[in-house]
Structure formats: structure tokens, C-alpha cells
Amino acid sequence: MQDQLKSIREHVAEELKNIQDSNALEQLRVRVLGKKGELTAILRGMGKLPAEERPKMGQIVNETREKLESAIDEAAAALRQREKEFRLKRETIDVTLPGKTREAGSLHPMNIVLDDLLDIFTGMGFEAVEGPEIEYDHYNFELLNLPKNHPARDAQDTFYVDDNVVLRTHTSPVQARIMTTRKPPIRIVSPGRVYRADEVDATHSPVFHQIEGLVIDENISIGDLKGTLDTFAERLYGKGIATRFRPSFFPFTEPSAEVDLTCAACGGKGCRTCKGTGWIEVLGAGMVNPKVLDMCGIDSKKYSGFAFGMGIERLTILKYNVPDMRYLYENDLRFLKQFR
Ligand code: PHE
């Protein structure tokens, strides 16, 4: 019996050396000291001993139990301490590490200019209206006095979806849609994407953006057009920027004009940007052709109107002195970050 006790003490000591976690320790405790444990089994065997040996043996077993208990308790305390140290180490926060900064985004320069344009025109009483980019030939051309086989169609290298459907070549079809569905007074601007079969270069792209305006009411004159565009020019580019009208041709306006703005780079004195002229060509405009009004169901004897259209890319590269339009599309952060 004494040998059995000794062997228990020895294997418990051995196991305690290797135990790594408190679950395993608890299992060991139950296996040795529990109700069905090894030590209890030995106590049960005491009944077989001669009566005079029992007290002595009982004492030895109790001593052994106490020793085992305290050894296991010690091991448990050591384990707890180790686990605590481990946890502390794992949860350490290095307060000297640099923080993670979150970069603020910024608007694309064309969105900045578009916001400016919408501010300027809604400030003058215009309503912004959008329309489809895949458009009927009827709205893109026919209603704007550009019948099939009209030579002026060549000027707008068109992507055809089929005989009657195109990718809109300008946002003027939005104006045609509005004229056929509303009664004057009409005062709208239509911003949006437009498409032309152009090669990509520093000033061209097959997809670009326009904003076009339309005003129709009684007694609208070319003076109203001039005043509106002068106001627009000064609000977008600053005091001292004026407009100059040069005679031109568009099938949907009569008379028509190419409109130049004072070159902002030199203030009109003449420089490389404006090729010495002091003016930069920026937009097309004119008085709405009475034929267009009549085709759209507006009485051209009672009403007159003006229209204008311009490219937002062009406005943007002029405003920020961007040397090449392609920068606007390349998503190069070094370029975009300059507009924060
Ligand atoms: N729609 C013309 C274009 O895209 C621009 C324009 C609009 C000209 C309105 C005159 C009047 O080229």
C-alpha cells in the first residue's frame, strides 16, 4: 500500500511538470483526488488491513492527500499566473505606433465645375433637366431641324445604335423633349454625357460632357442671350471676363453664334493660350430657329427663345489650366489630389 502511495506521488509530480493548461490540471485532480479517484480507491482498501495498522496507514494516506492537494494548488496558481502574464502581453497596446490616417476624398474637377454651373444657372432661374443618353434620332436630329441626309449631320460624327436610335451627340435632345411636353415659359439647362466618333487626343474624346441651356417665352431677344452668357462668364471665371459673339451656323438656331470668352490667362491682352487673340472659343449659341419651335408644337409667332451649349471638359481645363483633357479621365491621384 505504501508503494502504491509512493507511485501516485511520483506520477503526479511527473505530470505536474508537463501540464500546460488549467483544464488538464483539473482532470488530473479529479483522477487522483476525486470520489472515484486513485487515492479514494486506496482508502477503501484499508478495510482489509489488520486493525492495529489502520491508524498509522490512515495518517500516511491523509498526509499524502494533503501533499498532493497542495502540489496541485501550487501548480494551479502558477498556471493562473502564467495565463495572466500571457494575456497581458497579448493585450499590450503600443501607444507609440503612428495612427492610421484616413485620406479625405475630393470632388473631381469636372464635378466642381458642374456644381458651379448648376449654382450659376439655377441662380438665374433655370431648372436642371436630364434625359436619356441612348436617344431617338427624332429628338437628337429631326426635331432640331437636322433631317436625314442633312449635310450638317456630318459635323456630329454619330454612333448609331440602329437607323432610328443614336448615342446622343449633344444634350439638345433634352430640350426637344421639354419643348414637346411643356408650355412656355421654359427655362432649363441640361447637363450630361454625350458621344461622338472622335479619336482621343488632348482636346477630343468619344465621350464627353455638355451643359446646354434653353429659354423660351414671349419677347425673348438676343440681348437676353448675351446678358445671360455674360453673367455666366463672370460668375464662372471672375470679373472682367466678357463674351464675344461671332456669326456661325447651327440648324436649330437662327441667327447662330460661336461665343468666345476673354482669355483668363492674359486678361485679353493676347498670349500663347489664346494664340495672341485675347479670346477663347467656348460655346455655341443662338436664337431658337422658329422652325424648331413649330415642329415641337410651340407657336413661333407668339414665342421666341435662345439656346446655348458648351463642353464641361473645356470649361474645366480652362478654369484650372489643365494642359491636356486626358488628365480628366485617367484617375491619376497625383492630378486629382490637387483639387482638394
Ligand atoms: N448642340 C450644339 C452642339 O453640341 C451646341 C449648341 C446648343 C449650339 C445650342 C447652339 C445652340 O454642338
CSV table of C-alpha atoms and ligand atoms in Angstrom, one decimal:
chain,number,residue,atom,x,y,z
A,1,MET,CA,0.0,0.0,0.0
A,2,GLN,CA,2.8,2.3,0.8
A,3,ASP,CA,4.3,1.5,-2.6
A,4,GLN,CA,1.1,2.4,-4.3
A,5,LEU,CA,1.0,5.8,-2.5
A,6,LYS,CA,4.6,6.4,-3.5
A,7,SER,CA,3.9,5.6,-7.1
A,8,ILE,CA,0.9,8.0,-7.1
A,9,ARG,CA,3.1,10.8,-5.6
A,10,GLU,CA,5.7,10.2,-8.3
A,11,HIS,CA,3.4,10.1,-11.3
A,12,VAL,CA,1.5,13.2,-10.1
A,13,ALA,CA,4.8,15.0,-9.7
A,14,GLU,CA,5.9,14.0,-13.2
A,15,GLU,CA,2.5,15.0,-14.7
A,16,LEU,CA,2.5,18.4,-13.0
A,17,LYS,CA,5.8,19.2,-14.7
A,18,ASN,CA,4.2,18.9,-18.1
A,19,ILE,CA,0.8,20.4,-17.6
A,20,GLN,CA,0.1,23.5,-19.7
A,21,ASP,CA,-3.4,24.5,-19.0
A,22,SER,CA,-5.9,24.5,-16.2
A,23,ASN,CA,-8.3,22.1,-17.8
A,24,ALA,CA,-5.7,19.3,-17.9
A,25,LEU,CA,-4.9,20.2,-14.3
A,26,GLU,CA,-8.5,19.8,-13.2
A,27,GLN,CA,-8.7,16.5,-14.9
A,28,LEU,CA,-5.6,15.3,-13.1
A,29,ARG,CA,-7.1,16.5,-9.7
A,30,VAL,CA,-10.3,14.5,-10.3
A,31,ARG,CA,-8.4,11.4,-11.5
A,32,VAL,CA,-6.3,11.4,-8.3
A,33,LEU,CA,-8.3,13.0,-5.5
A,34,GLY,CA,-11.9,12.7,-6.8
A,35,LYS,CA,-14.6,10.4,-5.3
A,36,LYS,CA,-13.7,7.7,-7.8
A,37,GLY,CA,-10.0,8.7,-7.8
A,38,GLU,CA,-6.9,6.7,-7.2
A,39,LEU,CA,-6.4,7.8,-3.6
A,40,THR,CA,-10.0,7.1,-2.6
A,41,ALA,CA,-9.6,3.6,-4.0
A,42,ILE,CA,-6.6,3.1,-1.7
A,43,LEU,CA,-8.6,4.4,1.3
A,44,ARG,CA,-11.3,1.8,0.5
A,45,GLY,CA,-8.7,-0.9,0.6
A,46,MET,CA,-7.9,0.0,4.2
A,47,GLY,CA,-10.7,-2.3,5.5
A,48,LYS,CA,-8.6,-5.3,4.6
A,49,LEU,CA,-5.7,-4.2,6.8
A,50,PRO,CA,-5.3,-5.6,10.4
A,51,ALA,CA,-7.0,-3.2,12.9
A,52,GLU,CA,-3.7,-2.2,14.6
A,53,GLU,CA,-2.2,-1.0,11.3
A,54,ARG,CA,-5.1,1.1,10.2
A,55,PRO,CA,-4.5,4.3,12.3
A,56,LYS,CA,-0.9,4.5,11.1
A,57,MET,CA,-1.9,3.8,7.5
A,58,GLY,CA,-4.7,6.4,7.7
A,59,GLN,CA,-2.3,9.0,8.8
A,60,ILE,CA,0.0,8.3,5.9
A,61,VAL,CA,-2.8,8.4,3.4
A,62,ASN,CA,-4.0,11.8,4.8
A,63,GLU,CA,-0.5,13.2,4.7
A,64,THR,CA,-0.2,12.1,1.1
A,65,ARG,CA,-3.6,13.7,0.3
A,66,GLU,CA,-2.5,17.0,1.8
A,67,LYS,CA,0.8,16.9,-0.1
A,68,LEU,CA,-1.0,16.1,-3.4
A,69,GLU,CA,-3.6,18.8,-2.8
A,70,SER,CA,-1.0,21.5,-2.1
A,71,ALA,CA,1.1,20.4,-5.0
A,72,ILE,CA,-1.9,20.7,-7.3
A,73,ASP,CA,-2.9,24.0,-5.8
A,74,GLU,CA,0.5,25.4,-6.3
A,75,ALA,CA,0.6,24.2,-9.9
A,76,ALA,CA,-2.9,25.8,-10.4
A,77,ALA,CA,-1.6,29.1,-9.0
A,78,ALA,CA,1.4,29.0,-11.2
A,79,LEU,CA,-0.7,28.3,-14.2
A,80,ARG,CA,-3.1,31.1,-13.5
A,81,GLN,CA,-0.1,33.5,-13.2
A,82,ARG,CA,1.3,32.3,-16.5
A,83,GLU,CA,-2.0,32.7,-18.2
A,84,LYS,CA,-2.4,36.2,-16.8
A,85,GLU,CA,1.0,37.2,-18.0
A,86,PHE,CA,0.3,35.8,-21.4
A,87,ARG,CA,-2.9,37.7,-21.6
A,88,LEU,CA,-1.3,40.9,-20.5
A,89,LYS,CA,1.4,40.5,-23.2
A,90,ARG,CA,-1.1,39.8,-25.9
A,91,GLU,CA,-3.3,42.7,-25.0
A,92,THR,CA,-0.5,45.2,-24.9
A,93,ILE,CA,-1.2,48.3,-26.9
A,94,ASP,CA,1.8,50.2,-28.3
A,95,VAL,CA,0.6,53.7,-27.8
A,96,THR,CA,3.7,55.0,-29.7
A,97,LEU,CA,2.7,53.4,-33.0
A,98,PRO,CA,1.6,56.0,-35.6
A,99,GLY,CA,-2.2,56.1,-36.1
A,100,LYS,CA,-3.9,55.0,-39.3
A,101,THR,CA,-4.9,58.1,-41.2
A,102,ARG,CA,-7.9,58.0,-43.4
A,103,GLU,CA,-7.5,60.1,-46.5
A,104,ALA,CA,-10.2,62.5,-47.3
A,105,GLY,CA,-11.6,62.2,-50.9
A,106,SER,CA,-12.4,65.1,-53.1
A,107,LEU,CA,-14.6,66.1,-55.9
A,108,HIS,CA,-13.5,65.5,-59.5
A,109,PRO,CA,-12.6,68.9,-61.1
A,110,MET,CA,-15.4,68.4,-63.6
A,111,ASN,CA,-17.9,67.9,-60.7
A,112,ILE,CA,-16.6,71.1,-59.1
A,113,VAL,CA,-17.3,73.0,-62.3
A,114,LEU,CA,-20.6,71.2,-62.9
A,115,ASP,CA,-21.7,72.3,-59.3
A,116,ASP,CA,-20.6,75.8,-60.1
A,117,LEU,CA,-22.6,75.8,-63.4
A,118,LEU,CA,-25.7,74.5,-61.7
A,119,ASP,CA,-25.4,77.1,-59.0
A,120,ILE,CA,-24.9,79.9,-61.6
A,121,PHE,CA,-27.8,78.8,-63.8
A,122,THR,CA,-30.3,77.8,-61.1
A,123,GLY,CA,-29.4,81.2,-59.5
A,124,MET,CA,-30.7,82.8,-62.7
A,125,GLY,CA,-33.9,80.8,-62.6
A,126,PHE,CA,-33.0,77.8,-64.7
A,127,GLU,CA,-34.2,74.3,-63.9
A,128,ALA,CA,-31.7,71.4,-64.4
A,129,VAL,CA,-33.3,68.6,-66.5
A,130,GLU,CA,-31.7,65.3,-67.6
A,131,GLY,CA,-32.6,62.9,-70.4
A,132,PRO,CA,-31.5,59.6,-71.9
A,133,GLU,CA,-28.0,59.1,-73.4
A,134,ILE,CA,-29.4,56.5,-75.9
A,135,GLU,CA,-31.7,58.7,-77.8
A,136,TYR,CA,-34.1,58.6,-80.8
A,137,ASP,CA,-32.8,60.1,-84.0
A,138,HIS,CA,-36.1,62.0,-83.8
A,139,TYR,CA,-35.1,64.1,-80.8
A,140,ASN,CA,-31.3,64.2,-81.4
A,141,PHE,CA,-31.7,65.4,-85.0
A,142,GLU,CA,-35.1,65.5,-86.7
A,143,LEU,CA,-36.9,67.9,-84.2
A,144,LEU,CA,-33.7,70.1,-84.2
A,145,ASN,CA,-34.0,70.7,-87.9
A,146,LEU,CA,-31.4,68.2,-88.9
A,147,PRO,CA,-33.4,65.9,-91.3
A,148,LYS,CA,-31.8,62.7,-92.6
A,149,ASN,CA,-29.2,63.4,-95.2
A,150,HIS,CA,-28.8,67.0,-94.0
A,151,PRO,CA,-25.1,67.8,-94.5
A,152,ALA,CA,-24.8,69.3,-91.0
A,153,ARG,CA,-25.2,65.8,-89.6
A,154,ASP,CA,-21.6,65.1,-90.7
A,155,ALA,CA,-20.3,67.6,-88.2
A,156,GLN,CA,-21.6,65.3,-85.4
A,157,ASP,CA,-19.8,62.0,-86.0
A,158,THR,CA,-22.6,59.9,-84.7
A,159,PHE,CA,-22.6,56.4,-83.1
A,160,TYR,CA,-25.8,54.8,-84.5
A,161,VAL,CA,-27.4,52.0,-82.5
A,162,ASP,CA,-29.8,51.4,-85.4
A,163,ASP,CA,-31.5,53.5,-88.1
A,164,ASN,CA,-33.6,55.3,-85.5
A,165,VAL,CA,-31.5,55.2,-82.4
A,166,VAL,CA,-28.2,57.0,-81.6
A,167,LEU,CA,-25.9,57.7,-78.7
A,168,ARG,CA,-26.9,61.4,-78.3
A,169,THR,CA,-24.3,63.7,-79.9
A,170,HIS,CA,-25.4,66.7,-77.7
A,171,THR,CA,-27.8,67.3,-74.9
A,172,SER,CA,-30.1,69.3,-77.2
A,173,PRO,CA,-32.5,66.4,-77.5
A,174,VAL,CA,-33.4,67.0,-73.8
A,175,GLN,CA,-34.5,70.5,-75.0
A,176,ALA,CA,-36.6,69.0,-77.8
A,177,ARG,CA,-38.2,66.6,-75.3
A,178,ILE,CA,-39.1,69.5,-73.0
A,179,MET,CA,-40.4,71.7,-75.8
A,180,THR,CA,-42.8,68.9,-77.0
A,181,THR,CA,-44.1,68.3,-73.5
A,182,ARG,CA,-44.2,71.7,-71.8
A,183,LYS,CA,-45.7,75.1,-72.5
A,184,PRO,CA,-43.6,78.3,-72.3
A,185,PRO,CA,-42.2,79.9,-70.2
A,186,ILE,CA,-39.4,77.4,-70.4
A,187,ARG,CA,-36.0,78.0,-68.7
A,188,ILE,CA,-33.9,74.8,-68.5
A,189,VAL,CA,-30.3,73.6,-68.5
A,190,SER,CA,-29.5,70.0,-69.4
A,191,PRO,CA,-26.1,68.6,-68.3
A,192,GLY,CA,-24.9,65.2,-69.2
A,193,ARG,CA,-22.8,62.8,-71.2
A,194,VAL,CA,-22.6,62.9,-75.0
A,195,TYR,CA,-20.9,60.8,-77.6
A,196,ARG,CA,-19.1,61.4,-80.9
A,197,ALA,CA,-17.0,59.1,-83.0
A,198,ASP,CA,-13.8,61.1,-82.3
A,199,GLU,CA,-10.2,59.8,-81.8
A,200,VAL,CA,-8.8,60.5,-78.3
A,201,ASP,CA,-6.3,63.4,-78.2
A,202,ALA,CA,-5.5,66.4,-76.0
A,203,THR,CA,-8.8,68.1,-76.8
A,204,HIS,CA,-11.1,65.3,-78.0
A,205,SER,CA,-12.8,62.2,-76.5
A,206,PRO,CA,-15.6,60.0,-77.9
A,207,VAL,CA,-17.4,60.5,-74.6
A,208,PHE,CA,-17.6,64.0,-73.1
A,209,HIS,CA,-20.0,66.2,-71.1
A,210,GLN,CA,-22.1,69.2,-72.1
A,211,ILE,CA,-24.4,71.6,-70.5
A,212,GLU,CA,-26.9,73.2,-72.7
A,213,GLY,CA,-29.5,75.9,-71.9
A,214,LEU,CA,-32.9,76.8,-73.4
A,215,VAL,CA,-35.1,79.8,-72.7
A,216,ILE,CA,-38.5,80.2,-74.4
A,217,ASP,CA,-41.0,82.9,-73.6
A,218,GLU,CA,-42.7,86.0,-75.1
A,219,ASN,CA,-40.3,88.7,-76.3
A,220,ILE,CA,-37.0,86.9,-75.7
A,221,SER,CA,-34.3,88.6,-77.6
A,222,ILE,CA,-30.6,88.1,-78.4
A,223,GLY,CA,-30.0,90.7,-75.8
A,224,ASP,CA,-31.3,88.2,-73.2
A,225,LEU,CA,-28.9,85.6,-74.6
A,226,LYS,CA,-25.9,88.0,-74.4
A,227,GLY,CA,-26.8,89.1,-70.9
A,228,THR,CA,-27.2,85.5,-69.7
A,229,LEU,CA,-23.9,84.4,-71.1
A,230,ASP,CA,-22.0,87.5,-69.8
A,231,THR,CA,-23.4,86.8,-66.3
A,232,PHE,CA,-22.4,83.1,-66.7
A,233,ALA,CA,-18.8,84.0,-67.8
A,234,GLU,CA,-18.2,86.4,-65.0
A,235,ARG,CA,-19.6,84.1,-62.3
A,236,LEU,CA,-17.6,81.1,-63.5
A,237,TYR,CA,-14.3,82.8,-64.4
A,238,GLY,CA,-14.3,86.1,-62.5
A,239,LYS,CA,-14.8,89.8,-63.0
A,240,GLY,CA,-13.6,91.2,-66.3
A,241,ILE,CA,-14.4,88.1,-68.4
A,242,ALA,CA,-16.7,89.1,-71.2
A,243,THR,CA,-18.3,87.3,-74.2
A,244,ARG,CA,-17.8,87.9,-77.9
A,245,PHE,CA,-20.3,86.6,-80.5
A,246,ARG,CA,-19.1,85.6,-83.9
A,247,PRO,CA,-21.6,84.6,-86.7
A,248,SER,CA,-21.9,80.9,-87.1
A,249,PHE,CA,-24.4,78.2,-88.2
A,250,PHE,CA,-26.4,75.7,-86.4
A,251,PRO,CA,-29.6,74.2,-88.0
A,252,PHE,CA,-31.5,74.6,-84.7
A,253,THR,CA,-30.7,78.3,-84.2
A,254,GLU,CA,-31.1,81.4,-86.4
A,255,PRO,CA,-29.1,83.5,-86.1
A,256,SER,CA,-26.3,81.4,-84.6
A,257,ALA,CA,-23.1,82.4,-82.9
A,258,GLU,CA,-19.8,80.9,-81.8
A,259,VAL,CA,-19.2,82.6,-78.4
A,260,ASP,CA,-15.7,83.4,-77.2
A,261,LEU,CA,-14.7,84.4,-73.6
A,262,THR,CA,-12.0,86.8,-72.7
A,263,CYS,CA,-8.8,84.7,-72.3
A,264,ALA,CA,-8.4,84.4,-68.5
A,265,ALA,CA,-4.7,83.6,-68.8
A,266,CYS,CA,-3.8,87.1,-70.1
A,267,GLY,CA,-7.0,89.1,-69.4
A,268,GLY,CA,-7.5,89.6,-73.1
A,269,LYS,CA,-4.1,91.1,-74.0
A,270,GLY,CA,-3.1,88.1,-76.1
A,271,CYS,CA,-0.9,85.1,-75.1
A,272,ARG,CA,0.0,81.6,-76.0
A,273,THR,CA,-3.2,80.1,-74.6
A,274,CYS,CA,-5.4,82.3,-76.8
A,275,LYS,CA,-2.8,82.3,-79.7
A,276,GLY,CA,-2.5,86.0,-79.4
A,277,THR,CA,-6.1,86.8,-80.0
A,278,GLY,CA,-7.2,87.6,-76.4
A,279,TRP,CA,-10.3,85.3,-76.9
A,280,ILE,CA,-11.0,81.7,-76.3
A,281,GLU,CA,-13.8,79.9,-78.2
A,282,VAL,CA,-16.0,78.2,-75.6
A,283,LEU,CA,-19.6,77.7,-76.8
A,284,GLY,CA,-22.3,77.7,-79.4
A,285,ALA,CA,-25.5,79.7,-79.1
A,286,GLY,CA,-28.3,81.3,-81.0
A,287,MET,CA,-32.0,82.2,-81.2
A,288,VAL,CA,-34.1,79.0,-81.4
A,289,ASN,CA,-35.0,78.5,-85.1
A,290,PRO,CA,-38.8,79.2,-85.5
A,291,LYS,CA,-38.9,76.0,-87.5
A,292,VAL,CA,-37.8,74.1,-84.4
A,293,LEU,CA,-40.4,75.8,-82.2
A,294,ASP,CA,-43.2,74.9,-84.7
A,295,MET,CA,-42.0,71.3,-85.1
A,296,CYS,CA,-42.1,71.0,-81.3
A,297,GLY,CA,-45.6,72.4,-81.0
A,298,ILE,CA,-44.7,75.9,-79.8
A,299,ASP,CA,-46.3,78.9,-81.6
A,300,SER,CA,-43.3,80.7,-83.2
A,301,LYS,CA,-45.5,83.8,-83.8
A,302,LYS,CA,-46.1,84.2,-80.1
A,303,TYR,CA,-42.9,82.9,-78.6
A,304,SER,CA,-39.2,83.2,-79.2
A,305,GLY,CA,-36.2,81.8,-77.4
A,306,PHE,CA,-32.5,81.3,-77.2
A,307,ALA,CA,-30.3,78.2,-76.7
A,308,PHE,CA,-26.6,77.6,-75.9
A,309,GLY,CA,-24.4,74.6,-75.4
A,310,MET,CA,-20.9,74.0,-74.1
A,311,GLY,CA,-18.5,71.3,-73.2
A,312,ILE,CA,-17.8,70.8,-69.5
A,313,GLU,CA,-14.3,69.4,-70.1
A,314,ARG,CA,-13.4,72.5,-72.0
A,315,LEU,CA,-14.7,74.8,-69.2
A,316,THR,CA,-12.8,72.7,-66.7
A,317,ILE,CA,-9.4,72.7,-68.4
A,318,LEU,CA,-9.7,76.5,-69.0
A,319,LYS,CA,-10.6,77.1,-65.4
A,320,TYR,CA,-7.7,75.1,-64.0
A,321,ASN,CA,-5.2,75.5,-66.8
A,322,VAL,CA,-5.1,71.7,-67.4
A,323,PRO,CA,-2.8,71.2,-70.5
A,324,ASP,CA,-4.4,68.0,-71.7
A,325,MET,CA,-8.0,66.9,-71.5
A,326,ARG,CA,-6.9,63.3,-70.9
A,327,TYR,CA,-5.9,64.1,-67.4
A,328,LEU,CA,-9.6,64.4,-66.6
A,329,TYR,CA,-10.2,60.7,-67.4
A,330,GLU,CA,-7.0,59.0,-66.2
A,331,ASN,CA,-7.9,58.8,-62.4
A,332,ASP,CA,-4.3,59.7,-61.5
A,333,LEU,CA,-4.4,60.6,-57.8
A,334,ARG,CA,-1.5,63.0,-58.2
A,335,PHE,CA,-3.7,65.0,-60.5
A,336,LEU,CA,-7.0,64.6,-58.6
A,337,LYS,CA,-5.5,65.5,-55.2
A,338,GLN,CA,-4.8,69.0,-56.4
A,339,PHE,CA,-8.5,69.8,-56.3
A,340,ARG,CA,-8.9,69.2,-52.5
B,1,PHE,N1,-25.9,71.5,-79.6
B,1,PHE,C1,-24.7,72.2,-80.1
B,1,PHE,C2,-23.5,71.2,-80.1
B,1,PHE,O1,-23.5,70.3,-79.4
B,1,PHE,C3,-24.4,73.4,-79.3
B,1,PHE,C4,-25.4,74.4,-79.4
B,1,PHE,C5,-26.5,74.4,-78.5
B,1,PHE,C6,-25.4,75.4,-80.3
B,1,PHE,C7,-27.5,75.3,-78.6
B,1,PHE,C8,-26.3,76.4,-80.4
B,1,PHE,C9,-27.4,76.3,-79.5
B,1,PHE,O2,-22.6,71.4,-80.9
